Structure formats: C-alpha cells, structure tokens
Short mmCIF file of C-alpha atoms and ligand atoms in Angstrom, two decimals:
data_model
loop_
_atom_site.label_atom_id
_atom_site.label_comp_id
_atom_site.label_asym_id
_atom_site.label_seq_id
_atom_site.Cartn_x
_atom_site.Cartn_y
_atom_site.Cartn_z
CA UNK A 114 14.73 1.83 -6.26
CA UNK A 115 14.90 -1.17 -8.68
CA UNK A 116 12.10 -3.80 -8.44
CA UNK A 117 8.89 -4.49 -6.28
CA UNK A 118 9.06 -5.27 -2.24
CA UNK A 119 5.20 -6.26 -2.84
CA UNK A 120 2.60 -6.65 -5.59
CA UNK A 121 -0.68 -7.05 -4.32
CA UNK A 122 -3.74 -8.07 -6.45
CA UNK A 123 -7.46 -7.95 -5.58
CA UNK A 124 -7.08 -8.50 -1.81
CA UNK A 125 -9.59 -8.54 0.43
CA UNK A 126 -10.19 -8.99 4.31
CA UNK A 127 -13.45 -9.39 6.30
CA UNK A 128 -13.98 -9.44 9.88
CA UNK A 129 -17.54 -11.06 11.03
CA UNK A 130 -18.70 -11.07 7.65
CA UNK A 131 -17.82 -7.15 7.15
CA UNK A 132 -15.46 -6.36 4.54
CA UNK A 133 -12.69 -3.79 5.90
CA UNK A 134 -10.32 -4.16 3.34
CA UNK A 135 -10.63 -4.15 -0.56
CA UNK A 136 -7.32 -3.28 -2.38
CA UNK A 137 -7.60 -4.21 -6.27
CA UNK A 138 -3.95 -3.29 -6.81
CA UNK A 139 -1.18 -2.11 -4.74
CA UNK A 140 2.94 -2.16 -5.88
CA UNK A 141 5.54 -1.18 -2.76
CA UNK A 142 8.54 -0.25 -4.57
CA UNK A 143 11.79 -1.95 -3.52
CA UNK A 144 13.76 0.86 -1.39
CA UNK A 145 10.89 3.24 -1.01
CA UNK A 146 9.40 4.97 1.79
CA UNK A 147 5.43 4.73 1.49
CA UNK A 148 2.96 6.21 3.64
CA UNK A 149 -0.40 4.98 4.24
CA UNK A 150 -2.66 7.61 5.48
CA UNK A 151 -6.41 7.66 5.89
CA UNK A 152 -8.75 8.13 8.91
CA UNK A 153 -9.32 5.71 11.90
CA UNK A 154 -10.73 2.53 10.67
CA UNK A 155 -9.97 2.79 7.17
CA UNK A 156 -8.03 -0.41 6.97
CA UNK A 157 -4.42 0.82 7.37
CA UNK A 158 -3.34 -1.61 10.09
CA UNK A 159 -5.57 -4.55 8.72
CA UNK A 160 -3.35 -3.86 5.41
CA UNK A 161 -0.12 -3.99 7.78
CA UNK A 162 -1.07 -7.64 9.01
CA UNK A 163 -1.26 -8.59 5.58
CA UNK A 164 2.26 -7.20 4.56
CA UNK A 165 3.61 -8.95 7.56
CA UNK A 166 1.91 -12.22 7.27
CA UNK A 167 0.22 -11.98 10.45
CA UNK A 168 -2.94 -12.88 8.85
CA UNK A 169 -3.59 -14.08 5.40
CA UNK A 170 -5.77 -12.19 2.89
CA UNK A 171 -9.49 -13.66 2.43
CA UNK A 172 -9.13 -13.38 -1.56
CA UNK A 173 -6.41 -12.43 -3.89
CA UNK A 174 -2.52 -12.76 -3.82
CA UNK A 175 0.55 -10.76 -2.41
CA UNK A 176 3.56 -11.19 -4.31
CA UNK A 177 6.49 -10.59 -2.12
CA UNK A 178 9.71 -9.89 -3.44
CA UNK A 179 8.86 -12.29 -6.26
CA UNK A 180 6.99 -14.90 -4.39
CA UNK A 181 3.25 -15.53 -4.65
CA UNK A 182 1.73 -16.19 -1.37
CA UNK A 183 -2.02 -16.09 -0.73
CA UNK A 184 -3.39 -19.52 -1.68
CA UNK A 185 -3.59 -20.25 1.95
CA UNK A 186 -0.35 -21.92 2.47
CA UNK A 187 1.89 -20.71 5.34
CA UNK A 188 4.21 -18.30 4.83
CA UNK A 189 7.81 -19.43 5.27
CA UNK A 190 9.68 -18.09 8.09
CA UNK A 191 12.42 -17.29 6.15
CA UNK A 192 10.29 -14.88 4.16
CA UNK A 193 8.29 -13.47 7.22
CA UNK A 194 11.67 -12.88 8.78
CA UNK A 195 12.40 -10.36 6.03
CA UNK A 196 9.69 -8.04 7.32
CA UNK A 197 9.63 -6.34 10.81
CA UNK A 198 6.95 -4.35 12.56
CA UNK A 199 7.03 -1.68 15.01
CA UNK A 200 3.86 -0.93 16.44
CA UNK A 201 2.56 2.28 18.14
CA UNK A 202 3.05 0.91 21.85
CA UNK A 203 6.19 -1.41 21.92
CA UNK A 204 6.04 -4.01 24.23
CA UNK A 205 9.40 -4.35 25.91
CA UNK A 206 10.47 -7.12 28.00
CA UNK A 207 11.30 -6.26 31.52
CA UNK A 208 15.00 -6.41 30.97
CA UNK A 209 17.33 -4.01 30.31
CA UNK A 210 17.53 -2.29 27.28
CA UNK A 211 20.41 -3.94 25.67
CA UNK A 212 18.87 -7.46 26.57
CA UNK A 213 15.73 -6.07 24.74
CA UNK A 214 17.56 -5.19 21.42
CA UNK A 215 19.60 -8.28 21.43
CA UNK A 216 16.57 -10.63 22.11
CA UNK A 217 15.13 -11.02 18.74
CA UNK A 218 18.98 -12.32 17.13
CA UNK A 219 18.83 -14.72 20.35
CA UNK A 220 15.61 -16.02 19.16
CA UNK A 221 17.05 -16.46 15.76
CA UNK A 222 20.25 -18.32 16.97
CA UNK A 223 22.70 -15.48 16.21
CA UNK A 224 25.97 -15.66 18.09
CA UNK A 225 28.57 -12.97 18.37
CA UNK A 226 25.83 -9.89 18.15
CA UNK A 227 27.32 -7.73 20.47
CA UNK A 228 28.79 -5.26 18.18
CA UNK A 229 25.65 -5.04 16.01
CA UNK A 230 23.38 -4.44 19.37
CA UNK A 231 25.45 -1.58 20.28
CA UNK A 232 25.46 -0.22 16.91
CA UNK A 233 21.60 -0.21 16.93
CA UNK A 234 21.60 1.16 20.18
CA UNK A 235 24.05 3.95 18.90
CA UNK A 236 22.11 4.74 15.63
CA UNK A 237 18.92 5.53 17.87
CA UNK A 238 21.00 7.71 20.53
CA UNK A 239 20.57 5.21 23.24
CA UNK A 240 23.81 3.93 24.11
CA UNK A 241 23.64 5.69 27.65
CA UNK A 242 20.63 4.03 28.48
CA UNK A 243 21.84 0.21 27.56
CA UNK A 244 21.96 -1.07 31.11
CA UNK A 245 18.73 0.82 32.03
CA UNK A 246 15.61 -1.12 32.91
CA UNK A 247 13.52 -1.06 29.44
CA UNK A 248 10.31 -0.62 31.17
CA UNK A 249 11.42 2.51 33.08
CA UNK A 250 11.80 4.52 29.99
CA UNK A 251 9.89 7.44 29.00
CA UNK A 252 7.52 6.71 25.85
CA UNK A 253 9.74 8.35 23.30
CA UNK A 254 12.73 6.17 24.70
CA UNK A 255 10.97 3.13 24.39
CA UNK A 256 10.01 3.45 20.72
CA UNK A 257 13.57 4.12 19.93
CA UNK A 258 14.19 0.96 21.55
CA UNK A 259 11.40 -0.89 19.63
CA UNK A 260 13.40 0.79 16.33
CA UNK A 261 16.86 -0.67 17.61
CA UNK A 262 15.34 -4.07 18.07
CA UNK A 263 13.97 -3.72 14.63
CA UNK A 264 16.94 -2.22 12.99
CA UNK A 265 19.05 -4.98 14.61
CA UNK A 266 17.67 -7.84 12.51
CA UNK A 267 18.39 -5.86 9.28
CA UNK A 268 14.87 -6.37 7.85
CA UNK A 269 14.40 -5.57 3.97
CA UNK A 270 10.98 -4.21 4.97
CA UNK A 271 10.13 -2.07 7.86
CA UNK A 272 6.36 -1.68 8.58
CA UNK A 273 5.54 1.19 10.96
CA UNK A 274 2.52 1.56 12.50
CA UNK A 275 1.66 5.09 13.91
CA UNK A 276 5.15 5.18 15.37
CA UNK A 277 5.25 8.63 16.63
CA UNK A 278 1.68 9.24 18.15
CA UNK A 279 1.62 10.68 21.18
CA UNK A 280 5.43 11.31 21.54
CA UNK A 281 7.02 14.74 21.79
CA UNK A 282 8.28 16.61 19.03
CA UNK A 283 11.67 16.22 20.07
CA UNK A 284 11.50 12.38 19.96
CA UNK A 285 8.96 12.40 16.65
CA UNK A 286 11.77 14.42 14.99
CA UNK A 287 14.74 11.84 16.12
CA UNK A 288 12.65 8.89 14.93
CA UNK A 289 11.97 10.08 11.79
CA UNK A 290 15.73 10.92 11.41
CA UNK A 291 16.26 7.26 12.16
CA UNK A 292 13.60 6.05 9.46
CA UNK A 293 15.03 8.39 6.95
CA UNK A 294 18.41 7.42 7.48
CA UNK A 295 17.74 3.42 7.43
CA UNK A 296 16.10 4.02 4.15
CA UNK A 297 18.80 5.98 2.62
CA UNK A 298 21.79 4.19 3.80
CA UNK A 299 20.74 0.28 4.01
CA UNK A 300 17.53 0.74 1.25
CA UNK A 301 15.47 -0.76 3.52
CA UNK A 302 11.60 -0.78 2.28
CA UNK A 303 9.35 1.27 4.56
CA UNK A 304 5.55 1.26 4.64
CA UNK A 305 4.55 3.94 7.23
CA UNK A 306 1.02 4.18 8.45
CA UNK A 307 0.05 7.42 9.94
CA UNK A 308 -3.02 9.78 10.31
CA UNK A 309 -0.41 12.57 10.48
CA UNK A 310 -0.39 14.24 7.11
CA UNK A 311 2.19 16.48 7.70
CA UNK A 312 4.45 13.46 8.64
CA UNK A 313 3.88 11.59 5.37
CA UNK A 314 4.82 14.58 3.76
CA UNK A 315 8.02 15.11 5.56
CA UNK A 316 9.04 11.51 5.28
CA UNK A 317 7.46 9.59 2.44
CA UNK A 318 8.26 9.26 -1.40
CA UNK A 319 4.93 8.32 -2.11
CA UNK A 320 1.49 8.48 -0.10
CA UNK A 321 -1.68 6.32 -0.40
CA UNK A 322 -4.84 7.30 0.86
CA UNK A 323 -7.29 4.45 2.41
CA UNK A 324 -10.70 5.03 3.02
CA UNK A 325 -13.16 2.29 3.90
CA UNK A 326 -10.91 -0.25 2.99
CA UNK A 327 -10.01 0.82 -0.64
CA UNK A 328 -7.06 2.78 -1.97
CA UNK A 329 -8.54 5.93 -3.08
CA UNK A 330 -5.25 7.56 -4.40
CA UNK A 331 -1.46 6.57 -4.29
CA UNK A 332 0.97 8.97 -5.71
CA UNK A 333 4.40 10.59 -5.37
CA UNK A 334 4.14 12.71 -2.06
CA UNK A 335 4.39 16.05 -3.68
CA UNK A 336 1.72 15.79 -6.24
CA UNK A 337 -0.35 13.73 -3.84
CA UNK A 338 -0.44 17.07 -1.69
CA UNK A 339 -0.12 19.86 -4.43
CA UNK A 340 -2.13 18.35 -6.72
CA UNK A 341 -4.60 15.64 -5.64
CA UNK A 342 -6.66 13.96 -8.59
CA UNK A 343 -9.61 12.81 -6.15
CA UNK A 344 -11.33 15.52 -3.96
CA UNK A 345 -11.32 13.15 -0.72
CA UNK A 346 -7.34 13.05 -1.30
CA UNK A 347 -7.50 17.06 -1.24
CA UNK A 348 -9.97 17.22 1.78
CA UNK A 349 -7.98 14.93 3.77
CA UNK A 350 -4.75 16.57 2.88
CA UNK A 351 -6.14 19.96 4.02
CA UNK A 352 -7.58 18.39 7.16
CA UNK A 353 -11.39 18.90 6.06
CA UNK A 354 -12.38 15.02 6.23
CA UNK A 355 -14.42 14.75 9.13
CA UNK A 356 -13.64 11.50 11.11
P1 ADP B 472 -7.12 1.96 10.86
O1 ADP B 472 -5.89 1.29 11.11
O2 ADP B 472 -7.16 2.56 9.56
O3 ADP B 472 -7.58 2.83 11.87
P2 ADP B 472 -8.02 -0.68 10.99
O4 ADP B 472 -7.19 -1.81 9.96
O5 ADP B 472 -7.58 -1.09 12.80
O6 ADP B 472 -8.23 0.61 10.46
O7 ADP B 472 -9.43 -1.29 10.88
C1 ADP B 472 -10.51 -1.35 10.00
C2 ADP B 472 -11.99 -1.91 10.17
O8 ADP B 472 -12.03 -3.48 10.75
C3 ADP B 472 -12.30 -1.15 11.39
O9 ADP B 472 -13.80 -0.79 11.50
C4 ADP B 472 -12.21 -2.44 12.80
O10 ADP B 472 -13.21 -2.07 13.73
C5 ADP B 472 -11.93 -3.51 11.79
N1 ADP B 472 -11.32 -4.64 12.27
C6 ADP B 472 -9.85 -4.50 12.63
N2 ADP B 472 -9.52 -5.51 13.33
C7 ADP B 472 -10.39 -6.28 13.48
C8 ADP B 472 -10.69 -7.55 14.24
N3 ADP B 472 -9.60 -8.35 14.62
N4 ADP B 472 -11.69 -8.09 14.68
C9 ADP B 472 -13.11 -7.49 13.93
N5 ADP B 472 -12.97 -6.13 13.33
C10 ADP B 472 -11.64 -5.67 13.20
#
C-alpha cells in the first residue's frame, strides 16, 4: 500500500437544503479495502457518488491519485474511468452474459477483448453461463456478472455499494472471495459500503463509521471492532444501535 487513492477535505453535500454529508478529512489508501458502515441514511451512498464523480461535492475538494478536483470543473473521462461501481441491484442488458461483460470494453473502443472477457467470467465462476440470457440469472449470479463487468475494465478503484445485500450465503462467500482476490492480486483499491458489520470485519483492512453524514471513527478493522474509541462505534459494532 503506497500512496493515496483519495484525499478528501472539508467535503459536504446537501439535498434540498439539507446537509446529508460533511466529511472533514478522509484518506483512502491505494490498495486497501475500506469498509464504510453505518445505518441507513447515514450518507454512505452519497459519499460513493462523490468518489465515482457522479456528483460533485457542494464544498471542499477531493484529491484523486494526486489530481485535485472540486472547483466545479468537470472530471476528465480518463480519471472517471479509473473508478468502477457495483451496485446492490445490477442492471444487466438483455443480452447474454458474455455480451454484458464485453459491453464496457466495446464502449471504450477496445478491440481484441475476447480473452479478457473469458478470464473475467472465469474469475467469477460463470464461464458455463456465458451464453445464457443475463436476465434469466439468479440474484447471486447476476451480481457476479456485474463484478465480472467491473473487473474486465481493470479499474484502479472499485466501489461496492451493498454488493451482497439480499444474497444467499453461498453467493456472499463467492463474492467476498472474488473481492479479496482482486485486491490482493491486482492491488485494486476497494471501498465497500455495507451495513453488515460482519462483512466489514471479514473483508476490510480499515473500517469507517458514518453517522448523520459524519465520519465518527475510522480505524484498522481489528481495533475498530475490538477497541473502538467512540461509544457510538461500540454500539454499532455490537448491533445495539437502533435505526
Ligand atoms: P445511506 O447510503 O447511508 O443509506 P444515503 O447516502 O443514501 O445514505 O442518504 C443520505 C441522506 O441523503 C438520506 O437522508 C437520503 O434521504 C438523502 N438523499 C440521498 N440522495 C438524495 C437525493 N438524490 N435527493 C434527496 N435526498 C437524497
């Protein structure tokens, strides 16, 4: 882990005049798995939308691999393409699985991508379903297609927004393994939004707790769970926080 993927300073975001995110400082290390936990409505997805440049912050700045963003100027396509997001419910094209995985590479004008698509499908254990219609897949399989579609683009940063919510334990295990391997083999920086503290504990190097749009505590996973500094972290980790 050398260097920083993101440095966030005094970033805030409001909707309809209501401030939903206010993060003074957040550093995301290159090559780490950072889990963002917190109750529903805490601002986790809003923060991800800033990290993938879908929305600009209202205030503050984001330094992304050394490039300072946040003065309202549009973020270049080149930078945006370094980040890929996988959502809770993937939207797949009504084509076969293979075509879904190839689509992003086609959009980027790539040629000769057959081997990459095959490798991505292999990595998520779906080679045998390559010719199936994507929309006939189970939830877990569809999510693995979404992961293959992300992996094939070889992003520097992968953002995962509740990637295993509502999936069966078998697929949760598979997806966690894929994420872990991607991080350890390719050094992909991963930001995982989850309200599942067990998943955060299993996967993340560091964990941050967001509450009411603020980062209450961020620490290495072990001390975050075993010796939290903030009582709200302790309550959340123990499942005592009511939300
Ligand atoms: P989380 O991902 O932690 O559940 P969100 O980031 O989705 O939280 O939402 C944080 C708050 O911002 C919530 O109160 C939500 O209702 C509000 N919010 C999020 N997106 C929008 C939007 N596009 N318009 C209005 N309010 C929004």
